[in-house]
PDB file of C-alpha atoms in Angstrom:
ATOM      1  CA  GLU A 192      60.716-167.868  90.728  1.00 54.00           C
ATOM      2  CA  THR A 193      59.780-164.183  90.779  1.00 71.00           C
ATOM      3  CA  GLY A 194      58.717-162.621  87.512  1.00 91.00           C
ATOM      4  CA  VAL A 195      59.524-159.180  86.158  1.00 96.00           C
ATOM      5  CA  THR A 196      57.961-156.387  88.166  1.00 96.00           C
ATOM      6  CA  GLN A 197      57.591-152.720  87.289  1.00 97.00           C
ATOM      7  CA  SER A 198      56.667-149.631  89.266  1.00 96.00           C
ATOM      8  CA  PRO A 199      54.637-147.554  89.290  1.00 97.00           C
ATOM      9  CA  THR A 200      51.713-149.054  87.371  1.00 96.00           C
ATOM     10  CA  HIS A 201      50.362-145.679  86.296  1.00 96.00           C
ATOM     11  CA  LEU A 202      51.791-142.180  86.221  1.00 96.00           C
ATOM     12  CA  ILE A 203      50.563-138.759  85.154  1.00 98.00           C
ATOM     13  CA  LYS A 204      53.056-135.994  84.384  1.00 97.00           C
ATOM     14  CA  THR A 205      53.012-132.642  82.639  1.00 97.00           C
ATOM     15  CA  ARG A 206      55.098-131.504  79.694  1.00 97.00           C
ATOM     16  CA  GLY A 207      58.661-130.611  80.596  1.00 97.00           C
ATOM     17  CA  GLN A 208      58.756-132.735  83.717  1.00 98.00           C
ATOM     18  CA  GLN A 209      61.070-135.673  84.320  1.00 98.00           C
ATOM     19  CA  VAL A 210      60.042-139.240  85.146  1.00 98.00           C
ATOM     20  CA  THR A 211      61.763-142.367  86.477  1.00 98.00           C
ATOM     21  CA  LEU A 212      60.357-145.824  85.891  1.00 98.00           C
ATOM     22  CA  ARG A 213      61.641-148.899  87.689  1.00 98.00           C
ATOM     23  CA  CYS A 214      62.028-152.543  86.800  1.00 97.00           C
ATOM     24  CA  SER A 215      63.078-155.593  88.769  1.00 96.00           C
ATOM     25  CA  SER A 216      64.340-158.398  86.589  1.00 93.00           C
ATOM     26  CA  GLN A 217      63.390-162.024  86.908  1.00 91.00           C
ATOM     27  CA  SER A 218      65.555-164.140  89.166  1.00 87.00           C
ATOM     28  CA  GLY A 219      68.660-165.394  87.340  1.00 85.00           C
ATOM     29  CA  HIS A 220      68.463-162.789  84.576  1.00 89.00           C
ATOM     30  CA  ASN A 221      71.264-160.310  83.896  1.00 89.00           C
ATOM     31  CA  THR A 222      69.894-158.266  81.009  1.00 92.00           C
ATOM     32  CA  VAL A 223      67.117-155.710  80.950  1.00 94.00           C
ATOM     33  CA  SER A 224      65.498-154.217  77.859  1.00 95.00           C
ATOM     34  CA  TRP A 225      63.062-151.313  77.740  1.00 97.00           C
ATOM     35  CA  TYR A 226      60.317-150.829  75.184  1.00 97.00           C
ATOM     36  CA  GLN A 227      57.800-148.077  74.493  1.00 98.00           C
ATOM     37  CA  GLN A 228      54.357-149.131  73.306  1.00 96.00           C
ATOM     38  CA  ALA A 229      52.153-146.393  71.933  1.00 95.00           C
ATOM     39  CA  LEU A 230      48.423-147.024  71.675  1.00 92.00           C
ATOM     40  CA  GLY A 231      47.612-149.408  68.844  1.00 90.00           C
ATOM     41  CA  GLN A 232      51.255-150.144  68.094  1.00 93.00           C
ATOM     42  CA  GLY A 233      53.710-152.896  68.886  1.00 95.00           C
ATOM     43  CA  PRO A 234      56.457-152.347  71.429  1.00 96.00           C
ATOM     44  CA  GLN A 235      59.400-150.293  70.189  1.00 96.00           C
ATOM     45  CA  PHE A 236      62.899-150.965  71.508  1.00 95.00           C
ATOM     46  CA  ILE A 237      64.411-148.119  73.543  1.00 96.00           C
ATOM     47  CA  PHE A 238      67.618-149.643  74.902  1.00 94.00           C
ATOM     48  CA  GLN A 239      69.106-152.633  76.668  1.00 93.00           C
ATOM     49  CA  TYR A 240      71.355-152.924  79.707  1.00 93.00           C
ATOM     50  CA  TYR A 241      73.808-155.706  80.378  1.00 90.00           C
ATOM     51  CA  ARG A 242      76.332-155.718  83.210  1.00 86.00           C
ATOM     52  CA  GLU A 243      75.326-152.187  84.129  1.00 90.00           C
ATOM     53  CA  GLU A 244      76.200-150.798  80.684  1.00 91.00           C
ATOM     54  CA  GLU A 245      74.023-149.816  77.754  1.00 91.00           C
ATOM     55  CA  ASN A 246      74.148-152.658  75.227  1.00 87.00           C
ATOM     56  CA  GLY A 247      72.189-151.426  72.254  1.00 88.00           C
ATOM     57  CA  ARG A 248      69.856-148.503  71.667  1.00 91.00           C
ATOM     58  CA  GLY A 249      66.887-147.892  69.443  1.00 91.00           C
ATOM     59  CA  ASN A 250      65.870-144.688  67.710  1.00 92.00           C
ATOM     60  CA  PHE A 251      65.175-142.618  70.811  1.00 96.00           C
ATOM     61  CA  PRO A 252      66.659-139.219  71.750  1.00 96.00           C
ATOM     62  CA  PRO A 253      69.235-138.784  74.537  1.00 96.00           C
ATOM     63  CA  ARG A 254      66.585-137.507  76.941  1.00 97.00           C
ATOM     64  CA  PHE A 255      65.727-141.189  77.321  1.00 98.00           C
ATOM     65  CA  SER A 256      68.384-142.653  79.598  1.00 96.00           C
ATOM     66  CA  GLY A 257      68.743-145.610  81.863  1.00 96.00           C
ATOM     67  CA  LEU A 258      70.640-147.368  84.568  1.00 96.00           C
ATOM     68  CA  GLN A 259      71.209-150.925  85.619  1.00 96.00           C
ATOM     69  CA  PHE A 260      72.181-151.763  89.171  1.00 93.00           C
ATOM     70  CA  PRO A 261      74.396-154.579  90.504  1.00 92.00           C
ATOM     71  CA  ASN A 262      71.291-156.614  91.369  1.00 90.00           C
ATOM     72  CA  TYR A 263      70.271-156.272  87.657  1.00 91.00           C
ATOM     73  CA  SER A 264      67.276-154.087  88.381  1.00 94.00           C
ATOM     74  CA  SER A 265      66.945-151.085  86.112  1.00 96.00           C
ATOM     75  CA  GLU A 266      65.574-147.578  85.760  1.00 97.00           C
ATOM     76  CA  LEU A 267      64.337-145.693  82.738  1.00 98.00           C
ATOM     77  CA  ASN A 268      64.570-141.919  82.969  1.00 98.00           C
ATOM     78  CA  VAL A 269      62.875-139.524  80.592  1.00 98.00           C
ATOM     79  CA  ASN A 270      63.680-135.814  80.767  1.00 97.00           C
ATOM     80  CA  ALA A 271      61.751-132.901  79.303  1.00 97.00           C
ATOM     81  CA  LEU A 272      58.597-134.952  78.793  1.00 98.00           C
ATOM     82  CA  GLU A 273      56.605-134.403  75.615  1.00 97.00           C
ATOM     83  CA  LEU A 274      52.981-135.261  74.891  1.00 97.00           C
ATOM     84  CA  ASP A 275      54.116-138.017  72.503  1.00 96.00           C
ATOM     85  CA  ASP A 276      55.895-139.758  75.368  1.00 98.00           C
ATOM     86  CA  SER A 277      52.482-140.910  76.592  1.00 98.00           C
ATOM     87  CA  ALA A 278      52.647-144.680  76.227  1.00 97.00           C
ATOM     88  CA  LEU A 279      52.986-147.998  77.990  1.00 97.00           C
ATOM     89  CA  TYR A 280      56.607-148.611  78.967  1.00 98.00           C
ATOM     90  CA  LEU A 281      57.593-152.245  79.108  1.00 98.00           C
ATOM     91  CA  CYS A 282      60.594-153.788  80.749  1.00 97.00           C
ATOM     92  CA  ALA A 283      61.842-157.219  79.744  1.00 95.00           C
ATOM     93  CA  SER A 284      64.530-159.305  81.375  1.00 93.00           C
ATOM     94  CA  SER A 285      66.577-162.138  79.941  1.00 90.00           C
ATOM     95  CA  PHE A 286      69.767-164.055  80.506  1.00 86.00           C
ATOM     96  CA  SER A 287      72.621-163.194  78.186  1.00 80.00           C
ATOM     97  CA  GLY A 288      75.537-165.525  77.862  1.00 74.00           C
ATOM     98  CA  THR A 289      77.305-166.919  74.836  1.00 66.00           C
ATOM     99  CA  GLY A 290      75.227-168.194  71.952  1.00 61.00           C
ATOM    100  CA  ALA A 291      71.697-167.467  70.841  1.00 59.00           C
ATOM    101  CA  THR A 292      69.338-164.860  72.141  1.00 60.00           C
ATOM    102  CA  GLU A 293      67.563-165.911  75.254  1.00 78.00           C
ATOM    103  CA  THR A 294      63.849-165.398  75.696  1.00 85.00           C
ATOM    104  CA  GLN A 295      62.802-162.004  76.986  1.00 90.00           C
ATOM    105  CA  TYR A 296      60.227-162.034  79.772  1.00 92.00           C
ATOM    106  CA  PHE A 297      58.064-158.951  80.037  1.00 95.00           C
ATOM    107  CA  GLY A 298      56.759-157.044  82.991  1.00 96.00           C
ATOM    108  CA  PRO A 299      53.212-155.684  83.217  1.00 96.00           C
ATOM    109  CA  GLY A 300      54.300-152.210  82.132  1.00 97.00           C
ATOM    110  CA  THR A 301      53.989-148.665  83.410  1.00 98.00           C
ATOM    111  CA  ARG A 302      51.374-146.497  81.732  1.00 97.00           C
ATOM    112  CA  LEU A 303      52.588-142.911  81.442  1.00 98.00           C
ATOM    113  CA  LEU A 304      50.280-140.053  80.549  1.00 98.00           C
ATOM    114  CA  VAL A 305      51.808-136.684  79.743  1.00 97.00           C
ATOM    115  CA  LEU A 306      49.440-133.723  79.894  1.00 96.00           C
TER     116      LEU A 306
ATOM    117  CA  ALA B 113      66.823-151.399  59.707  1.00 72.00           C
ATOM    118  CA  GLN B 114      64.693-154.374  60.544  1.00 81.00           C
ATOM    119  CA  ARG B 115      60.996-154.188  59.938  1.00 90.00           C
ATOM    120  CA  VAL B 116      58.185-156.576  60.855  1.00 95.00           C
ATOM    121  CA  THR B 117      54.828-156.285  59.124  1.00 96.00           C
ATOM    122  CA  GLN B 118      51.561-157.754  60.308  1.00 97.00           C
ATOM    123  CA  PRO B 119      49.060-156.789  57.620  1.00 96.00           C
ATOM    124  CA  GLU B 120      45.898-157.607  59.585  1.00 96.00           C
ATOM    125  CA  LYS B 121      45.005-155.488  62.594  1.00 96.00           C
ATOM    126  CA  LEU B 122      41.876-157.521  63.278  1.00 97.00           C
ATOM    127  CA  LEU B 123      41.045-161.148  62.480  1.00 98.00           C
ATOM    128  CA  SER B 124      37.887-163.036  63.383  1.00 97.00           C
ATOM    129  CA  VAL B 125      37.315-166.746  62.926  1.00 97.00           C
ATOM    130  CA  PHE B 126      34.762-169.214  64.223  1.00 97.00           C
ATOM    131  CA  LYS B 127      35.634-171.809  66.825  1.00 97.00           C
ATOM    132  CA  GLY B 128      37.030-174.913  65.174  1.00 97.00           C
ATOM    133  CA  ALA B 129      38.083-173.095  62.004  1.00 97.00           C
ATOM    134  CA  PRO B 130      41.719-172.849  60.933  1.00 97.00           C
ATOM    135  CA  VAL B 131      43.507-169.615  61.662  1.00 97.00           C
ATOM    136  CA  GLU B 132      46.565-168.017  60.112  1.00 97.00           C
ATOM    137  CA  LEU B 133      48.136-164.802  61.359  1.00 97.00           C
ATOM    138  CA  LYS B 134      50.492-163.288  58.826  1.00 97.00           C
ATOM    139  CA  CYS B 135      53.940-161.900  59.518  1.00 97.00           C
ATOM    140  CA  ASN B 136      56.580-160.675  57.099  1.00 95.00           C
ATOM    141  CA  TYR B 137      60.017-159.426  58.050  1.00 93.00           C
ATOM    142  CA  SER B 138      62.743-157.502  56.327  1.00 89.00           C
ATOM    143  CA  TYR B 139      66.247-158.418  57.317  1.00 73.00           C
ATOM    144  CA  SER B 140      68.998-159.621  55.050  1.00 70.00           C
ATOM    145  CA  GLY B 141      70.774-161.743  57.639  1.00 73.00           C
ATOM    146  CA  SER B 142      69.538-164.714  59.623  1.00 75.00           C
ATOM    147  CA  PRO B 143      67.030-163.323  62.070  1.00 81.00           C
ATOM    148  CA  GLU B 144      65.457-165.099  64.940  1.00 86.00           C
ATOM    149  CA  LEU B 145      61.676-164.925  64.778  1.00 90.00           C
ATOM    150  CA  PHE B 146      59.189-164.976  67.610  1.00 92.00           C
ATOM    151  CA  TRP B 147      55.488-164.851  68.248  1.00 95.00           C
ATOM    152  CA  TYR B 148      54.371-163.139  71.438  1.00 95.00           C
ATOM    153  CA  VAL B 149      50.789-163.186  72.741  1.00 96.00           C
ATOM    154  CA  GLN B 150      48.933-160.913  75.104  1.00 95.00           C
ATOM    155  CA  TYR B 151      45.704-162.229  76.596  1.00 95.00           C
ATOM    156  CA  SER B 152      43.220-159.788  78.077  1.00 92.00           C
ATOM    157  CA  ARG B 153      44.606-158.119  81.215  1.00 90.00           C
ATOM    158  CA  GLN B 154      47.800-160.178  81.088  1.00 93.00           C
ATOM    159  CA  ARG B 155      51.365-159.311  80.241  1.00 94.00           C
ATOM    160  CA  LEU B 156      53.081-159.989  76.951  1.00 95.00           C
ATOM    161  CA  GLN B 157      54.395-163.553  76.855  1.00 93.00           C
ATOM    162  CA  LEU B 158      56.319-165.687  74.427  1.00 92.00           C
ATOM    163  CA  LEU B 159      54.181-168.099  72.423  1.00 94.00           C
ATOM    164  CA  LEU B 160      56.890-169.668  70.297  1.00 91.00           C
ATOM    165  CA  ARG B 161      60.216-169.028  68.597  1.00 87.00           C
ATOM    166  CA  HIS B 162      61.314-170.548  65.333  1.00 84.00           C
ATOM    167  CA  ILE B 163      64.580-172.059  66.508  1.00 77.00           C
ATOM    168  CA  SER B 164      62.835-174.260  69.067  1.00 75.00           C
ATOM    169  CA  ARG B 165      60.448-175.679  66.451  1.00 71.00           C
ATOM    170  CA  GLU B 166      57.905-176.363  69.183  1.00 74.00           C
ATOM    171  CA  SER B 167      54.153-176.410  68.883  1.00 74.00           C
ATOM    172  CA  ILE B 168      52.620-174.411  71.710  1.00 82.00           C
ATOM    173  CA  LYS B 169      48.871-174.565  72.419  1.00 89.00           C
ATOM    174  CA  GLY B 170      48.467-176.117  68.979  1.00 90.00           C
ATOM    175  CA  PHE B 171      50.138-173.181  67.201  1.00 94.00           C
ATOM    176  CA  THR B 172      52.986-173.625  64.747  1.00 93.00           C
ATOM    177  CA  ALA B 173      55.000-171.188  62.656  1.00 93.00           C
ATOM    178  CA  ASP B 174      57.363-171.936  59.811  1.00 86.00           C
ATOM    179  CA  LEU B 175      60.122-169.611  58.756  1.00 87.00           C
ATOM    180  CA  ASN B 176      60.070-169.112  54.987  1.00 88.00           C
ATOM    181  CA  LYS B 177      63.252-167.294  54.057  1.00 84.00           C
ATOM    182  CA  GLY B 178      62.288-167.051  50.386  1.00 87.00           C
ATOM    183  CA  GLU B 179      59.090-165.178  51.202  1.00 88.00           C
ATOM    184  CA  THR B 180      60.566-163.615  54.378  1.00 91.00           C
ATOM    185  CA  SER B 181      57.507-164.771  56.266  1.00 93.00           C
ATOM    186  CA  PHE B 182      56.794-166.361  59.624  1.00 94.00           C
ATOM    187  CA  HIS B 183      53.056-166.958  59.628  1.00 96.00           C
ATOM    188  CA  LEU B 184      51.386-168.357  62.743  1.00 96.00           C
ATOM    189  CA  LYS B 185      48.915-171.187  62.184  1.00 95.00           C
ATOM    190  CA  LYS B 186      46.496-173.318  64.142  1.00 96.00           C
ATOM    191  CA  PRO B 187      44.261-175.921  62.521  1.00 96.00           C
ATOM    192  CA  PHE B 188      41.328-175.576  64.944  1.00 96.00           C
ATOM    193  CA  ALA B 189      40.877-172.278  66.754  1.00 97.00           C
ATOM    194  CA  GLN B 190      39.521-172.200  70.310  1.00 97.00           C
ATOM    195  CA  GLU B 191      37.741-169.340  72.069  1.00 97.00           C
ATOM    196  CA  GLU B 192      40.619-169.083  74.551  1.00 96.00           C
ATOM    197  CA  ASP B 193      42.930-168.216  71.645  1.00 97.00           C
ATOM    198  CA  SER B 194      41.326-164.773  71.462  1.00 98.00           C
ATOM    199  CA  ALA B 195      44.168-162.354  72.167  1.00 97.00           C
ATOM    200  CA  MET B 196      46.576-159.861  70.643  1.00 97.00           C
ATOM    201  CA  TYR B 197      49.410-161.527  68.750  1.00 98.00           C
ATOM    202  CA  TYR B 198      52.720-159.859  67.964  1.00 97.00           C
ATOM    203  CA  CYS B 199      55.373-161.102  65.601  1.00 96.00           C
ATOM    204  CA  ALA B 200      58.935-160.049  66.444  1.00 94.00           C
ATOM    205  CA  SER B 201      62.392-160.457  64.996  1.00 91.00           C
ATOM    206  CA  ASP B 202      65.846-160.238  66.477  1.00 86.00           C
ATOM    207  CA  SER B 203      68.947-159.673  64.430  1.00 70.00           C
ATOM    208  CA  GLY B 204      70.874-161.844  66.839  1.00 61.00           C
ATOM    209  CA  SER B 205      73.854-159.628  67.490  1.00 57.00           C
ATOM    210  CA  ALA B 206      71.939-156.761  69.042  1.00 53.00           C
ATOM    211  CA  ARG B 207      69.532-158.914  70.985  1.00 72.00           C
ATOM    212  CA  GLN B 208      66.846-156.312  70.530  1.00 84.00           C
ATOM    213  CA  LEU B 209      63.364-157.247  69.400  1.00 90.00           C
ATOM    214  CA  THR B 210      61.599-155.491  66.549  1.00 92.00           C
ATOM    215  CA  PHE B 211      57.839-155.974  66.843  1.00 95.00           C
ATOM    216  CA  GLY B 212      55.052-155.793  64.340  1.00 96.00           C
ATOM    217  CA  SER B 213      51.980-153.737  65.125  1.00 96.00           C
ATOM    218  CA  GLY B 214      49.996-156.770  66.214  1.00 97.00           C
ATOM    219  CA  THR B 215      46.882-158.685  65.147  1.00 98.00           C
ATOM    220  CA  GLN B 216      43.844-158.890  67.422  1.00 98.00           C
ATOM    221  CA  LEU B 217      42.404-162.366  67.013  1.00 98.00           C
ATOM    222  CA  THR B 218      38.822-163.006  68.016  1.00 98.00           C
ATOM    223  CA  VAL B 219      37.512-166.548  67.991  1.00 97.00           C
ATOM    224  CA  LEU B 220      33.728-166.541  67.775  1.00 97.00           C
ATOM    225  CA  PRO B 221      31.605-169.285  69.369  1.00 95.00           C
TER     226      PRO B 221
END
């Protein structure tokens, strides 16, 4: 069973640029959630994708957008980068069906530094 | 909005001593509660969730709806328990996790 993978591991960008982060979900999972973790804080929910559609969004501006592909992998795009976007971005995959929330399995994260 | 509070950023105990990591949540419905752990240089992983009522690595957590708490406990701490612990809640319908800010546990020899 392959776990959640994310790429790249590290990234340095400058203010105003755009960035794309990638996530491959764990085998058998159909849902991907993205979280932002600032230094010294817990992860903060950005949004979730299920069946290629956004299925819930946290308190993040529209310049944070995403995609989910038919193979359930996902991308997180951030436009017009700001210094405060510097953080660890975590992807988590899970299986969503009927009933209770399934466990989310996290990837290792992508550390983004905006200069 | 949901909120999860972990009042202790740092907690140190000696090996063999009991440990309790505090977590309080604010949600008027019936949330699902989780404890996630992150060992050094490893990814975030689920330790336990309240609906499964399991004891993992000797840790237990009881949901107290009256006090809106979900404290994590272990009667005898081990050095390998040293890690960052995050409490999280899920409102159920949204399937999105709200995390606390975490408690760094250090178990001293």
